[in-house]
Coordinates of C-alpha atoms in Angstrom, one line a residue:
Chain A
X1307 CA -31.6 -70.8 -22.2
X1308 CA -31.6 -68.3 -25.0
X1309 CA -33.1 -69.2 -28.2
X1310 CA -31.1 -68.5 -31.5
X1311 CA -33.2 -70.4 -34.1
X1312 CA -37.1 -71.1 -34.6
X1313 CA -38.3 -73.9 -37.0
X1314 CA -41.9 -74.7 -37.5
X1315 CA -43.5 -76.9 -40.1
X1316 CA -40.1 -77.6 -41.9
X1317 CA -39.8 -73.5 -42.2
X1318 CA -37.1 -71.5 -40.5
X1319 CA -38.8 -68.6 -38.7
X1320 CA -35.9 -67.1 -36.8
X1321 CA -32.2 -67.9 -37.5
X1322 CA -29.5 -65.8 -35.3
X1323 CA -26.8 -68.4 -35.8
X1324 CA -24.9 -66.5 -38.5
X1325 CA -25.1 -63.1 -37.0
X1326 CA -21.8 -61.4 -36.6
X1327 CA -22.9 -58.7 -34.1
X1328 CA -20.5 -58.6 -31.0
X1329 CA -20.2 -56.1 -28.4
X1330 CA -17.0 -54.4 -29.7
X1331 CA -18.9 -54.0 -33.0
X1332 CA -21.8 -52.2 -31.3
X1333 CA -21.8 -48.7 -30.4
X1334 CA -22.1 -47.8 -26.7
X1335 CA -25.7 -47.1 -26.0
X1336 CA -27.1 -49.6 -28.6
X1337 CA -27.4 -53.4 -28.4
X1338 CA -28.4 -56.6 -30.7
X1339 CA -29.0 -60.3 -30.2
X1340 CA -25.9 -62.3 -30.7
X1341 CA -25.6 -65.6 -32.5
X1342 CA -26.4 -67.6 -29.3
X1343 CA -29.6 -65.4 -28.8
X1344 CA -28.4 -63.5 -25.9
X1345 CA -28.8 -59.8 -25.9
X1346 CA -25.3 -58.0 -26.5
X1347 CA -24.8 -54.3 -25.3
X1348 CA -22.3 -52.3 -27.5
X1349 CA -19.1 -51.3 -26.1
X1350 CA -17.6 -49.7 -29.0
X1351 CA -16.4 -46.2 -28.6
X1352 CA -16.0 -43.8 -31.5
X1353 CA -14.2 -40.6 -31.2
X1354 CA -13.3 -38.0 -33.9
X1355 CA -10.0 -36.8 -35.0
X1356 CA -9.4 -33.6 -37.0
X1357 CA -6.5 -32.0 -38.7
X1358 CA -5.6 -28.3 -39.1
X1359 CA -2.9 -25.7 -39.2
X1360 CA -3.9 -23.7 -36.4
X1361 CA -4.8 -24.0 -32.8
X1362 CA -8.3 -25.9 -32.4
X1363 CA -11.3 -23.9 -31.6
X1364 CA -12.9 -24.5 -28.3
X1365 CA -16.3 -25.2 -30.0
X1366 CA -14.7 -27.9 -32.1
X1367 CA -15.4 -31.7 -31.3
X1368 CA -16.2 -33.5 -28.2
X1369 CA -14.4 -34.8 -25.1
X1370 CA -11.8 -37.4 -25.9
X1371 CA -11.5 -36.2 -29.6
X1372 CA -8.1 -35.8 -31.0
X1373 CA -6.8 -32.7 -33.1
X1374 CA -3.5 -33.1 -35.2
X1375 CA -2.0 -29.7 -35.9
X1376 CA -0.1 -29.9 -39.2
X1377 CA 2.5 -27.8 -40.7
X1378 CA 1.0 -25.2 -43.0
Chain B
X585 CA 20.6 19.3 -13.0
X586 CA 17.4 21.3 -12.4
X587 CA 15.9 23.0 -9.5
X588 CA 12.3 23.8 -8.6
X589 CA 10.8 25.5 -5.9
X590 CA 7.4 24.2 -4.6
X591 CA 5.2 26.6 -2.8
X592 CA 1.9 26.1 -0.8
X593 CA -1.3 26.6 -2.7
X594 CA -3.8 26.2 0.2
X595 CA -4.2 26.5 3.9
X596 CA -6.2 24.9 6.7
X597 CA -7.1 26.3 10.2
X598 CA -7.3 24.1 13.3
X599 CA -10.0 26.4 14.6
X600 CA -11.6 28.9 12.1
X601 CA -13.5 30.5 15.2
X602 CA -10.5 32.0 16.6
X603 CA -8.1 32.2 13.7
X604 CA -8.4 34.5 10.6
X605 CA -6.4 35.0 7.7
X606 CA -6.1 38.1 5.5
X607 CA -4.2 38.5 2.2
X608 CA -3.9 34.8 2.3
X609 CA -2.7 34.5 -1.4
X610 CA 0.7 36.4 -0.4
X611 CA 1.8 33.3 1.5
X612 CA 1.5 31.1 -1.7
X613 CA 5.0 32.2 -2.8
X614 CA 8.6 31.4 -1.9
X615 CA 10.8 32.8 0.7
X616 CA 12.0 35.5 -1.8
X617 CA 8.5 37.2 -1.3
X618 CA 8.2 40.7 0.3
X619 CA 4.3 40.4 0.8
X620 CA 2.8 38.7 3.7
X621 CA -0.5 37.1 4.7
X622 CA -1.5 37.9 8.2
X623 CA -3.0 35.3 10.7
X624 CA -4.9 36.8 13.8
X625 CA -5.5 35.0 16.8
X626 CA -8.5 36.5 18.6
X627 CA -9.0 34.0 21.4
X628 CA -8.3 35.6 25.0
X629 CA -6.5 32.4 25.8
X630 CA -2.9 30.8 25.6
X631 CA -4.3 27.8 23.8
X632 CA -2.5 26.5 20.8
X633 CA -4.1 27.1 17.3
X634 CA -2.6 26.3 14.2
X635 CA -2.4 27.1 10.5
X636 CA -1.4 24.6 8.0
X637 CA 0.2 25.5 4.9
X638 CA -0.1 22.7 2.2
X639 CA -0.9 22.1 -1.5
X640 CA 2.7 21.6 -2.6
X641 CA 2.7 20.6 -6.3
X642 CA 4.9 17.6 -6.4
X643 CA 3.9 17.0 -10.1
X644 CA 6.1 19.7 -11.1
X645 CA 8.9 17.2 -10.5
X646 CA 9.2 14.5 -13.6
X647 CA 8.3 11.1 -12.7
X648 CA 11.6 9.7 -13.9
X649 CA 13.6 12.4 -12.0
X650 CA 16.2 11.5 -9.4
X651 CA 16.3 13.9 -6.6
X652 CA 19.6 14.8 -5.3
X653 CA 18.6 17.1 -2.3
X654 CA 15.8 19.0 -1.1
X655 CA 15.1 21.6 1.5
X656 CA 12.0 23.2 3.2
X657 CA 12.1 26.8 4.3
X658 CA 9.5 29.2 5.9
X659 CA 9.7 33.1 6.0
X660 CA 7.7 34.9 8.7
X661 CA 7.6 37.0 11.8
X662 CA 5.2 37.4 14.7
X663 CA 3.8 39.8 17.2
X664 CA 2.4 38.6 20.3
X665 CA 3.0 34.8 19.7
X666 CA 4.6 32.6 22.4
X667 CA 8.2 32.1 21.5
X668 CA 8.7 28.9 23.6
X669 CA 10.6 26.2 21.5
X670 CA 7.9 23.9 22.2
X671 CA 5.6 25.9 19.7
X672 CA 8.1 26.0 16.7
X673 CA 6.8 25.2 13.2
X674 CA 6.7 21.6 12.1
X675 CA 6.5 19.7 8.9
X676 CA 3.8 17.3 9.3
X677 CA 0.6 15.6 7.9
X678 CA -2.2 18.1 7.4
X679 CA -4.3 18.2 10.7
X680 CA -1.8 16.5 12.9
X681 CA -1.3 18.3 16.3
X682 CA 1.2 15.5 17.4
X683 CA 4.8 16.9 18.5
X684 CA 6.1 13.2 18.4
X685 CA 5.4 12.5 14.8
X686 CA 6.9 14.9 12.2
X687 CA 9.0 15.1 9.4
X688 CA 11.1 18.2 10.2
X689 CA 11.0 21.3 12.3
X690 CA 12.5 24.9 12.3
X691 CA 13.5 27.5 14.8
X692 CA 10.4 29.4 16.5
X693 CA 9.4 32.5 14.6
X694 CA 10.7 35.8 15.9
X695 CA 9.6 39.4 15.7
X696 CA 11.7 40.1 12.7
X697 CA 11.1 38.5 9.0
X698 CA 13.5 35.7 9.0
X699 CA 13.7 32.6 6.6
X700 CA 14.0 29.6 8.4
X701 CA 15.3 26.4 7.2
X702 CA 13.9 23.1 8.5
X703 CA 15.9 20.3 10.0
X704 CA 14.4 17.3 8.4
X705 CA 14.3 13.7 9.6
X706 CA 12.5 12.0 6.5
X707 CA 13.4 10.9 2.9
X708 CA 12.2 12.4 -0.3
X709 CA 10.0 9.6 -0.8
X710 CA 8.1 10.4 2.5
X711 CA 7.1 13.9 1.4
X712 CA 5.9 12.7 -1.8
X713 CA 3.9 10.1 -0.2
X714 CA 2.1 12.6 1.8
X715 CA 1.5 14.8 -1.3
X716 CA -1.3 17.4 -0.7
X717 CA -1.5 16.4 3.0
X718 CA 2.0 17.6 3.6
X719 CA 1.8 20.7 5.7
X720 CA 4.0 23.4 7.5
X721 CA 2.3 23.7 10.7
X722 CA 2.6 26.9 12.4
X723 CA 1.5 27.6 16.0
X724 CA -0.3 31.0 16.6
X725 CA -0.6 30.5 20.4
X726 CA -0.8 33.8 22.2
X727 CA 2.2 34.5 24.7
X728 CA -0.4 36.1 27.1
X729 CA -4.3 36.0 27.2
X730 CA -4.7 39.7 26.7
X731 CA -2.4 40.1 23.9
X732 CA -3.7 39.6 20.4
X733 CA -1.3 37.4 18.5
X734 CA -0.2 37.8 14.7
X735 CA 1.8 35.8 12.4
X736 CA 2.8 37.3 9.3
X737 CA 3.7 34.7 6.7
X738 CA 5.7 35.8 3.6
X739 CA 5.8 32.2 2.0
X740 CA 7.4 28.8 2.3
X741 CA 8.9 26.5 -0.1
X742 CA 10.3 22.9 -0.8
X743 CA 13.3 23.2 -3.1
X744 CA 14.2 20.1 -5.1
X745 CA 17.2 19.6 -7.0
X746 CA 17.0 16.7 -9.4
X747 CA 18.3 15.3 -12.7
X748 CA 16.2 13.6 -15.4
X749 CA 17.9 10.6 -17.0
X750 CA 18.1 10.5 -20.8
X751 CA 15.1 9.2 -22.4
X752 CA 15.4 5.8 -24.4
X753 CA 13.5 3.8 -26.8
X754 CA 13.4 -0.1 -26.7
X755 CA 11.9 -1.8 -29.9
X756 CA 10.7 -5.4 -29.6
X757 CA 9.9 -7.7 -32.5
X758 CA 8.7 -11.2 -33.0
X759 CA 9.2 -13.7 -35.7
X760 CA 7.2 -17.0 -35.1
X761 CA 4.2 -18.2 -33.2
X762 CA 3.6 -16.7 -29.8
X763 CA 3.6 -13.4 -28.0
X764 CA 5.9 -11.0 -26.7
X765 CA 5.2 -8.1 -23.9
X766 CA 5.8 -5.4 -24.5
X767 CA 5.8 -5.5 -28.3
X768 CA 6.7 -2.7 -30.6
X769 CA 8.0 0.6 -29.3
X770 CA 8.5 1.4 -25.5
X771 CA 9.7 4.7 -24.3
X772 CA 11.9 4.6 -21.1
X773 CA 14.8 6.2 -19.5
X774 CA 18.5 5.3 -18.5
X775 CA 18.8 3.1 -15.4
X776 CA 15.2 1.9 -15.5
X777 CA 14.7 -2.0 -15.4
X778 CA 13.2 -3.4 -18.5
X779 CA 11.6 -6.9 -18.7
X780 CA 10.6 -8.7 -22.0
X781 CA 8.4 -11.7 -21.7
X782 CA 8.3 -14.2 -24.5
X783 CA 5.4 -16.7 -24.6
X784 CA 5.6 -19.2 -27.3
X785 CA 2.3 -20.8 -28.6
X786 CA 4.0 -24.3 -28.7
X787 CA 5.7 -24.8 -25.5
X788 CA 8.2 -27.2 -27.2
X789 CA 9.4 -24.5 -29.8
X790 CA 12.8 -23.2 -29.8
X791 CA 13.3 -19.5 -28.7
X792 CA 16.1 -17.3 -29.4
X793 CA 16.8 -13.4 -29.4
X794 CA 19.2 -10.8 -30.2
X795 CA 19.9 -7.4 -28.4
X796 CA 20.9 -5.0 -31.0
X797 CA 22.3 -7.7 -33.2
X798 CA 24.0 -9.5 -30.3
X799 CA 22.7 -13.0 -29.3
X800 CA 21.2 -13.1 -26.0
X801 CA 19.6 -16.6 -26.1
X802 CA 21.5 -17.8 -23.1
X803 CA 20.5 -14.9 -20.9
X804 CA 16.7 -15.7 -21.4
X805 CA 15.3 -17.0 -18.2
X806 CA 12.8 -19.9 -18.5
X807 CA 9.8 -19.9 -16.3
X808 CA 7.8 -23.0 -15.3
X809 CA 4.1 -23.4 -16.5
X810 CA 2.5 -24.0 -13.0
X811 CA 3.3 -22.6 -9.7
X812 CA 1.7 -22.8 -6.7
X813 CA 1.9 -20.5 -3.7
X814 CA 0.5 -22.3 -0.6
X815 CA 0.3 -21.2 3.1
X816 CA 1.2 -24.1 5.2
X817 CA -0.1 -24.0 8.9
X818 CA 2.2 -25.8 11.2
X819 CA 0.8 -25.1 14.8
X820 CA 2.0 -26.1 18.2
X821 CA 0.1 -25.8 21.3
X822 CA 2.1 -26.0 24.2
X823 CA 1.3 -28.8 26.8
X824 CA 2.9 -30.0 29.9
X825 CA 6.1 -31.6 29.3
X826 CA 5.9 -30.5 25.7
X827 CA 9.4 -29.2 25.6
X828 CA 13.0 -30.4 25.8
X829 CA 15.9 -28.4 27.1
X830 CA 18.1 -27.6 30.1
X831 CA 17.1 -26.1 33.2
X832 CA 13.8 -27.9 33.6
X833 CA 14.1 -28.2 37.4
X834 CA 13.9 -24.4 37.6
X835 CA 10.3 -24.1 36.2
X836 CA 7.8 -23.2 38.7
X837 CA 5.0 -23.8 36.6
X838 CA 3.8 -24.9 33.4
X839 CA 1.3 -23.0 31.0
X840 CA -0.5 -24.8 28.1
X841 CA -3.2 -26.0 26.1
X842 CA -3.7 -22.7 24.3
X843 CA -5.7 -21.1 27.0
X844 CA -5.2 -17.5 28.0
X845 CA -2.4 -17.1 30.8
X846 CA -3.5 -17.0 34.4
X847 CA -2.2 -14.2 36.4
X848 CA -1.0 -16.2 39.2
X849 CA 2.7 -16.7 39.2
X850 CA 2.5 -20.6 39.4
X851 CA 1.4 -20.5 35.9
X852 CA 4.3 -18.7 34.5
X853 CA 7.6 -20.1 33.6
X854 CA 10.2 -18.6 35.6
X855 CA 13.4 -19.9 37.0
X856 CA 13.7 -18.2 40.3
X857 CA 17.5 -18.4 39.8
X858 CA 20.0 -16.3 38.0
X859 CA 20.6 -19.5 36.0
X860 CA 19.4 -19.1 32.3
X861 CA 17.1 -21.8 31.3
X862 CA 16.7 -23.0 27.7
X863 CA 14.1 -24.9 26.3
X864 CA 12.6 -25.5 22.7
X865 CA 9.5 -26.6 21.3
X866 CA 9.5 -28.7 18.4
X867 CA 7.6 -26.9 15.2
X868 CA 8.9 -28.7 12.2
X869 CA 6.6 -29.1 9.2
X870 CA 7.1 -30.8 5.9
X871 CA 6.8 -29.1 2.3
X872 CA 7.9 -30.2 -1.0
X873 CA 11.8 -30.7 -1.3
X874 CA 11.8 -28.5 -4.5
X875 CA 9.6 -25.8 -3.1
X876 CA 11.2 -22.2 -2.9
X877 CA 10.1 -20.6 0.4
X878 CA 8.9 -17.1 -0.3
X879 CA 8.1 -16.1 3.2
X880 CA 8.2 -17.6 6.7
X881 CA 7.0 -16.3 10.1
X882 CA 5.7 -17.6 13.3
X883 CA 3.1 -16.0 15.7
X884 CA 3.8 -16.5 19.4
X885 CA 1.1 -15.8 22.0
X886 CA 2.4 -14.8 25.6
X887 CA 3.3 -12.0 27.8
X888 CA 6.1 -11.1 30.4
X889 CA 5.5 -12.3 34.2
X890 CA 6.8 -8.4 34.9
X891 CA 8.4 -5.6 33.3
X892 CA 9.4 -3.7 36.3
X893 CA 12.9 -5.0 36.9
X894 CA 16.1 -5.3 35.2
X895 CA 16.5 -9.0 35.6
X896 CA 16.7 -11.4 32.5
X897 CA 13.4 -11.8 30.8
X898 CA 12.0 -14.6 28.8
X899 CA 12.9 -14.6 25.0
X900 CA 11.6 -16.6 22.2
X901 CA 13.2 -17.1 18.6
X902 CA 12.6 -19.5 15.9
X903 CA 15.6 -21.7 15.1
X904 CA 16.6 -24.7 13.0
X905 CA 19.8 -26.4 14.5
X906 CA 22.4 -23.5 14.9
X907 CA 20.6 -21.3 12.4
X908 CA 18.6 -18.4 13.7
X909 CA 15.7 -17.9 11.5
X910 CA 14.0 -14.9 13.2
X911 CA 15.3 -12.1 15.5
X912 CA 14.6 -12.6 19.2
X913 CA 11.4 -11.7 20.9
X914 CA 12.0 -10.1 24.4
X915 CA 8.7 -10.5 26.4
X916 CA 9.5 -7.4 28.4
X917 CA 8.7 -5.6 25.1
X918 CA 5.4 -7.5 24.9
X919 CA 4.3 -6.4 28.1
X920 CA 2.2 -8.2 31.0
X921 CA -1.1 -8.6 28.9
X922 CA -1.3 -11.4 26.5
X923 CA -0.8 -10.6 22.8
X924 CA 0.2 -12.3 19.6
X925 CA 3.6 -11.2 18.3
X926 CA 4.8 -12.0 14.8
X927 CA 8.5 -13.1 14.3
X928 CA 9.3 -12.8 10.5
X929 CA 12.0 -14.9 9.1
X930 CA 15.1 -12.7 8.4
X931 CA 16.7 -15.7 7.0
X932 CA 14.3 -17.7 4.6
X933 CA 14.5 -21.2 5.6
X934 CA 14.9 -24.2 3.1
X935 CA 12.6 -27.2 3.2
X936 CA 15.2 -29.1 4.9
X937 CA 15.5 -26.3 7.7
X938 CA 11.8 -26.1 8.1
X939 CA 11.5 -30.0 8.9
X940 CA 13.7 -29.2 11.9
X941 CA 12.2 -25.8 13.0
X942 CA 12.0 -25.3 16.8
X943 CA 10.8 -22.5 19.0
X944 CA 13.6 -21.7 21.3
X945 CA 12.8 -19.9 24.7
X946 CA 15.2 -18.7 27.2
X947 CA 14.4 -17.3 30.5
X948 CA 16.1 -16.0 33.8
X949 CA 14.7 -14.9 37.2
X950 CA 11.7 -13.5 35.8
X951 CA 9.9 -15.2 33.1
X952 CA 6.5 -15.2 31.2
X953 CA 3.9 -17.2 29.9
X954 CA 3.6 -18.8 26.2
X955 CA 0.2 -19.9 25.3
X956 CA 0.8 -21.2 21.8
X957 CA 2.7 -20.7 18.6
X958 CA 1.9 -21.1 15.0
X959 CA 4.2 -21.3 12.0
X960 CA 3.4 -20.1 8.7
X961 CA 5.1 -20.8 5.4
X962 CA 4.4 -19.7 1.9
X963 CA 6.3 -21.4 -1.0
X964 CA 6.3 -21.9 -4.7
X965 CA 6.5 -25.1 -6.5
X966 CA 7.3 -25.3 -10.4
X967 CA 5.9 -28.0 -12.3
X968 CA 9.0 -28.0 -14.4
X969 CA 7.2 -27.5 -17.9
X970 CA 8.6 -24.3 -19.4
X971 CA 5.6 -21.9 -20.0
X972 CA 7.5 -18.4 -21.0
X973 CA 10.9 -16.8 -21.0
X974 CA 11.9 -13.4 -19.6
X975 CA 14.8 -11.1 -20.2
X976 CA 15.6 -8.2 -17.8
X977 CA 18.2 -5.5 -18.3
X978 CA 19.0 -1.9 -17.0
X979 CA 18.5 0.6 -19.8
X980 CA 21.4 2.4 -21.0
X981 CA 21.0 3.1 -24.6
X982 CA 18.3 2.7 -27.4
X983 CA 18.0 -1.0 -28.2
X984 CA 16.1 -3.4 -30.5
X985 CA 15.3 -6.9 -29.2
X986 CA 14.5 -9.4 -31.9
X987 CA 12.9 -12.6 -30.9
X988 CA 12.6 -15.8 -32.8
X989 CA 10.2 -18.6 -32.0
X990 CA 11.3 -21.6 -34.1
X991 CA 8.9 -24.1 -35.5
X992 CA 8.4 -27.3 -33.5
X993 CA 10.5 -30.1 -34.4
X994 CA 8.3 -33.0 -35.7
X995 CA 8.2 -35.7 -33.0
X996 CA 6.4 -38.3 -35.1
X997 CA 4.9 -39.1 -38.6
X998 CA 1.5 -39.8 -38.8
X999 CA -0.2 -41.5 -41.8
X1000 CA -3.8 -41.4 -42.6
X1001 CA -5.4 -43.8 -45.0
X1002 CA -7.3 -42.0 -47.7
X1003 CA -8.2 -45.0 -50.1
X1004 CA -8.1 -48.8 -50.0
X1005 CA -4.4 -48.6 -51.3
X1006 CA -3.0 -45.3 -50.3
X1007 CA -1.8 -43.4 -47.3
X1008 CA -1.5 -39.7 -46.8
X1009 CA 1.5 -38.5 -44.8
X1010 CA 0.7 -36.0 -42.1
X1011 CA 3.4 -33.4 -41.0
X1012 CA 2.2 -33.3 -37.4
X1013 CA 3.7 -30.6 -35.0
X1014 CA 1.3 -30.7 -32.2
X1015 CA -1.4 -33.2 -30.7
X1016 CA -4.3 -31.8 -28.7
X1017 CA -7.0 -33.9 -26.8
X1018 CA -10.2 -32.6 -25.7
X1019 CA -10.5 -32.8 -22.0
X1020 CA -13.2 -31.0 -19.7
X1021 CA -14.5 -29.2 -22.9
X1022 CA -11.0 -27.7 -23.5
X1023 CA -8.2 -28.6 -26.0
X1024 CA -5.1 -29.7 -24.1
X1025 CA -1.6 -30.0 -25.8
X1026 CA -0.3 -33.5 -25.3
X1027 CA 3.4 -33.9 -24.3
X1028 CA 3.4 -37.7 -25.0
X1029 CA 1.7 -38.3 -28.2
X1030 CA 2.0 -42.1 -27.8
X1031 CA -0.6 -42.1 -25.1
X1032 CA -3.0 -39.4 -26.6
X1033 CA -5.1 -42.3 -28.5
X1034 CA -6.8 -44.7 -26.5
X1035 CA -6.2 -48.2 -28.0
X1036 CA -9.8 -49.3 -27.2
X1037 CA -11.3 -46.5 -29.1
X1038 CA -12.3 -46.2 -32.7
X1039 CA -11.3 -42.8 -34.2
X1040 CA -13.2 -41.4 -37.2
X1041 CA -11.9 -38.7 -39.3
X1042 CA -13.7 -35.5 -39.5
X1043 CA -13.0 -32.3 -41.2
X1044 CA -12.5 -29.4 -38.9

């Protein structure tokens, strides 16, 4: 059973009960302990989107990114 | 109309040990010449030795010229040369000694200086294709062993009558995003075919064009973005019972399994009767229904039982229902040794016809063996997405073609939140997504964004 709070001598040593970390708020590749004391692996994916008036260069961005070509 | 008389500029001897030439430059002239070169045959033999006159300069004729007529002539006389018609001058490829392959011939050279006109069996294009190899071959064969033979050559010519079409200028211009090919000014001639290719950057953009001010937009031909040219192999190995048709009772033997035919008659298809037996092998294959077949042919392996009689021989042909897709292959022409023959489709089949393709074989008293047959199909399939346009016409005047590629109609309105309380409207014309390290234009913007992904704005 996971531990999410540790008290000793009337003092709170560790308290995870108010943490707001959830999988969808943690980037993929990172992790944190949830409010129930269980480790959570991140699932959030972040891509970039760009805007410009010409065709995007092949060196710009990463796979999954979006480019919005706007009127000049 | 213009006329040019091409003359030889070089010669070759089939044997320089026995043939010699003096005053060679005299024969690099047309048949008006009054000076001659002398070819001497010093061999005490009635063997054929040749001089080849070549080096006709076809570049004197403009590339756009239309040749209306041409003739070949030779002026010469002889002494001591065999005058048999077998040794008459021929128009050949340089070095050729064959009398069965030639472009023309003239009468034998006589003892008096005469201009001979060749009887030709070729097209102008045949002569041009030979270029410097085109030769007038003159036989210097002695009429008798002990009499030295001489050929006196005044000159030779290829007289060409031609016309040069009127030169024209085609100017092409572009307004908008994309490319045109050719672009700018192109020099050409009347009756030449001219093709303009228009490639818009945004495939959804509108494209219009005018020809000397007249709208030709409706004449632009759209071409798909992706085409595939595939070769599909449909093979059929003949096996026992692998046929259907009439006259089965006449078969004296069965060939099959793709092996080479045995020479024993029991392995041949032959009816032994004057009755014509017909049998077919199913060779249907399936290709996409929207495919355009560009080529279709079948290779048939087999041979005739005999070629020494006049009875009906085995024939093979690719059919689909009642439609004959190829010419008929007569195995008498194949011979008695096993070879692979190719039957090219003279009627290009549709995908539906290919699905019902059959190899039909007919045989009479004497037949033959068929080891196997393979069907080949080449076809194109368009993805349906327009990639570019073309406009083709026959040149008849100076012309200006003006192309306009319009702006892509905005499909959707995007808003980007720039502050807590304000949104900025984006006039988006095209959406790209990076896939496999390349930016790919998205045709459906609604699916470009992944709902499970967070997008962060970055300046480009």
